Amino acid sequence: MPYPALTRGLPTLAATAELARQIARSVEPPLTIALIGSLGAGKTQWVRYFVEYLGAGAGQVTSPTYVLQHTYHSAYPIHHFDFYRLESDAQVWDLGIDELFEQSCVVLIEWADKFPDCLPDDCLTIQLSDDLLGGRTAHLTASGPRSSPIVERLSQPLPGL
């Protein structure tokens, strides 16, 4: 069964914030969100907006590149991982990430494409890339029954447009 996908232009930071808000409104834990993109693509900025909309305080969000993981508290825990400096699947598993995949929390993973075998079968993937006009593009892909409704809701036309 094919799962839904969606591409959305993000010409401004406000558009990036709006995408994070829309996804935050649709999240029902447990959910894993895999963030993919080159250095400077906006992965951590997207996480800041997402965390802010869930009430955990965007000011505390920093890239976990050196500490590997941060936890933010909202109505449910948000676990923010960064795989950039990791070198093997074993290092990912040593973080205990698999124990979080079924808990009532959201798991956000930057550089998730480095270790695709360490991701749960069902996750929302957001690939951020620069576009030719100086903005960004987000390509969202669902891979199961938890992530699919989010992409489906985002695919619906906005009322009044």
Coordinates of C-alpha atoms in Angstrom, one line a residue:
M1 CA 0.0 0.0 0.0
P2 CA 1.5 3.3 -1.0
Y3 CA 1.7 6.0 1.7
P4 CA 1.1 9.6 1.1
A5 CA 3.8 12.2 0.2
L6 CA 3.6 15.9 -0.2
T7 CA 6.0 18.7 -1.4
R8 CA 5.6 22.2 -0.1
G9 CA 7.5 25.3 -0.9
L10 CA 8.9 27.2 2.1
P11 CA 9.8 30.7 0.7
T12 CA 10.2 32.3 4.1
L13 CA 10.9 31.5 7.7
A14 CA 7.2 32.2 8.4
A15 CA 6.2 29.4 5.9
T16 CA 8.6 27.1 7.7
A17 CA 7.0 28.0 11.1
E18 CA 3.6 27.5 9.6
L19 CA 4.5 24.0 8.4
A20 CA 5.8 23.1 11.9
R21 CA 2.6 24.5 13.5
Q22 CA 0.4 22.4 11.2
I23 CA 2.3 19.3 11.9
A24 CA 2.4 20.0 15.7
R25 CA -1.4 20.4 15.7
S26 CA -1.7 17.0 14.0
V27 CA 0.7 15.0 16.1
E28 CA -0.5 12.1 18.2
P29 CA 2.2 10.2 20.1
P30 CA 3.9 7.9 19.6
L31 CA 5.4 9.5 16.5
T32 CA 8.9 9.7 15.0
I33 CA 9.8 12.5 12.7
A34 CA 12.9 12.0 10.6
L35 CA 14.5 15.3 9.4
I36 CA 16.8 15.2 6.4
G37 CA 18.8 18.0 4.8
S38 CA 22.3 19.3 4.2
L39 CA 24.1 21.6 6.7
G40 CA 22.1 24.8 7.1
A41 CA 18.9 23.4 5.5
G42 CA 16.8 24.4 8.5
K43 CA 16.4 21.2 10.4
T44 CA 17.1 22.7 13.8
Q45 CA 15.1 25.8 13.0
W46 CA 12.1 23.6 12.1
V47 CA 12.5 21.8 15.4
R48 CA 12.5 25.1 17.3
Y49 CA 9.2 26.1 15.7
F50 CA 7.7 22.6 16.3
V51 CA 8.7 22.6 19.9
E52 CA 7.4 26.1 20.4
Y53 CA 4.0 25.2 19.1
L54 CA 3.8 22.3 21.5
G55 CA 4.5 24.7 24.4
A56 CA 8.0 23.4 25.3
G57 CA 9.9 26.7 24.8
A58 CA 11.8 27.2 21.6
G59 CA 14.5 29.1 23.4
Q60 CA 15.8 25.9 24.9
V61 CA 16.2 24.2 21.5
T62 CA 19.8 23.8 20.2
S63 CA 21.3 21.3 17.9
P64 CA 22.2 18.2 19.8
T65 CA 25.1 17.6 17.5
Y66 CA 27.6 17.3 20.3
V67 CA 25.4 15.9 23.1
L68 CA 23.4 13.7 20.7
Q69 CA 20.1 14.1 22.5
H70 CA 17.9 16.7 24.2
T71 CA 14.5 16.2 25.9
Y72 CA 11.9 19.0 25.9
H73 CA 8.7 18.8 28.0
S74 CA 5.3 19.7 26.7
A75 CA 2.0 17.7 27.1
Y76 CA 4.3 14.8 26.3
P77 CA 8.1 14.4 26.1
I78 CA 9.8 15.5 22.9
H79 CA 13.2 13.7 22.3
H80 CA 15.5 15.4 19.9
F81 CA 18.4 13.4 18.4
D82 CA 21.1 14.3 16.0
F83 CA 22.9 11.5 14.1
Y84 CA 25.4 13.7 12.4
R85 CA 28.5 12.7 14.5
L86 CA 27.5 9.0 14.8
E87 CA 29.4 6.4 12.8
S88 CA 27.4 3.2 13.1
D89 CA 24.0 1.6 13.8
A90 CA 25.4 0.3 17.0
Q91 CA 26.0 3.9 18.3
V92 CA 22.4 4.7 17.5
W93 CA 21.1 1.7 19.3
D94 CA 23.4 2.5 22.3
L95 CA 21.4 5.7 22.7
G96 CA 18.3 3.6 23.6
I97 CA 16.3 5.3 20.9
D98 CA 14.3 2.1 20.0
E99 CA 12.8 2.1 23.6
L100 CA 11.2 5.5 22.7
F101 CA 9.5 4.5 19.5
E102 CA 6.4 3.1 21.2
Q103 CA 6.2 5.4 24.2
S104 CA 3.8 8.4 24.5
C105 CA 6.3 10.9 23.1
V106 CA 7.6 12.4 19.9
V107 CA 11.0 11.5 18.6
L108 CA 12.7 14.1 16.3
I109 CA 15.8 12.9 14.5
E110 CA 18.2 15.2 12.5
W111 CA 20.4 13.5 9.9
A112 CA 18.0 10.5 10.1
D113 CA 19.1 9.4 6.6
K114 CA 22.5 8.4 7.9
F115 CA 21.0 5.3 9.6
P116 CA 17.7 4.4 7.9
D117 CA 17.8 0.9 9.4
C118 CA 17.5 2.5 12.9
L119 CA 14.2 4.2 12.1
P120 CA 10.9 2.7 13.0
D121 CA 8.8 1.3 10.2
D122 CA 6.3 4.1 10.6
C123 CA 7.7 7.6 10.7
L124 CA 7.1 11.0 9.1
T125 CA 10.1 12.0 7.0
I126 CA 10.7 15.7 6.2
Q127 CA 13.4 16.4 3.7
L128 CA 14.4 20.0 3.6
S129 CA 16.3 21.4 0.6
D130 CA 17.2 24.8 -0.9
D131 CA 15.2 25.9 -3.9
L132 CA 16.2 28.0 -6.8
L133 CA 14.5 31.2 -5.5
G134 CA 16.4 31.4 -2.2
G135 CA 13.8 29.6 -0.1
R136 CA 13.4 26.0 0.9
T137 CA 11.3 23.0 -0.2
A138 CA 10.0 20.4 2.2
H139 CA 9.2 17.0 0.9
L140 CA 7.1 15.0 3.4
T141 CA 6.7 11.3 3.2
A142 CA 4.6 9.0 5.5
S143 CA 5.5 5.4 6.0
G144 CA 2.7 3.9 8.0
P145 CA -0.7 4.4 9.8
R146 CA 0.6 6.9 12.4
S147 CA 2.3 9.3 10.0
S148 CA -0.1 9.0 7.1
P149 CA -3.0 11.1 8.5
I150 CA -0.6 14.0 9.1
V151 CA 0.4 14.1 5.4
E152 CA -3.2 13.5 4.3
R153 CA -4.3 16.5 6.4
L154 CA -1.6 18.7 5.0
S155 CA -2.6 17.7 1.5
Q156 CA -6.2 19.1 2.0
P157 CA -6.9 22.6 0.6
L158 CA -7.1 25.3 3.2
P159 CA -10.7 26.5 3.7
G160 CA -11.5 29.7 1.9
L161 CA -8.8 29.3 -0.7

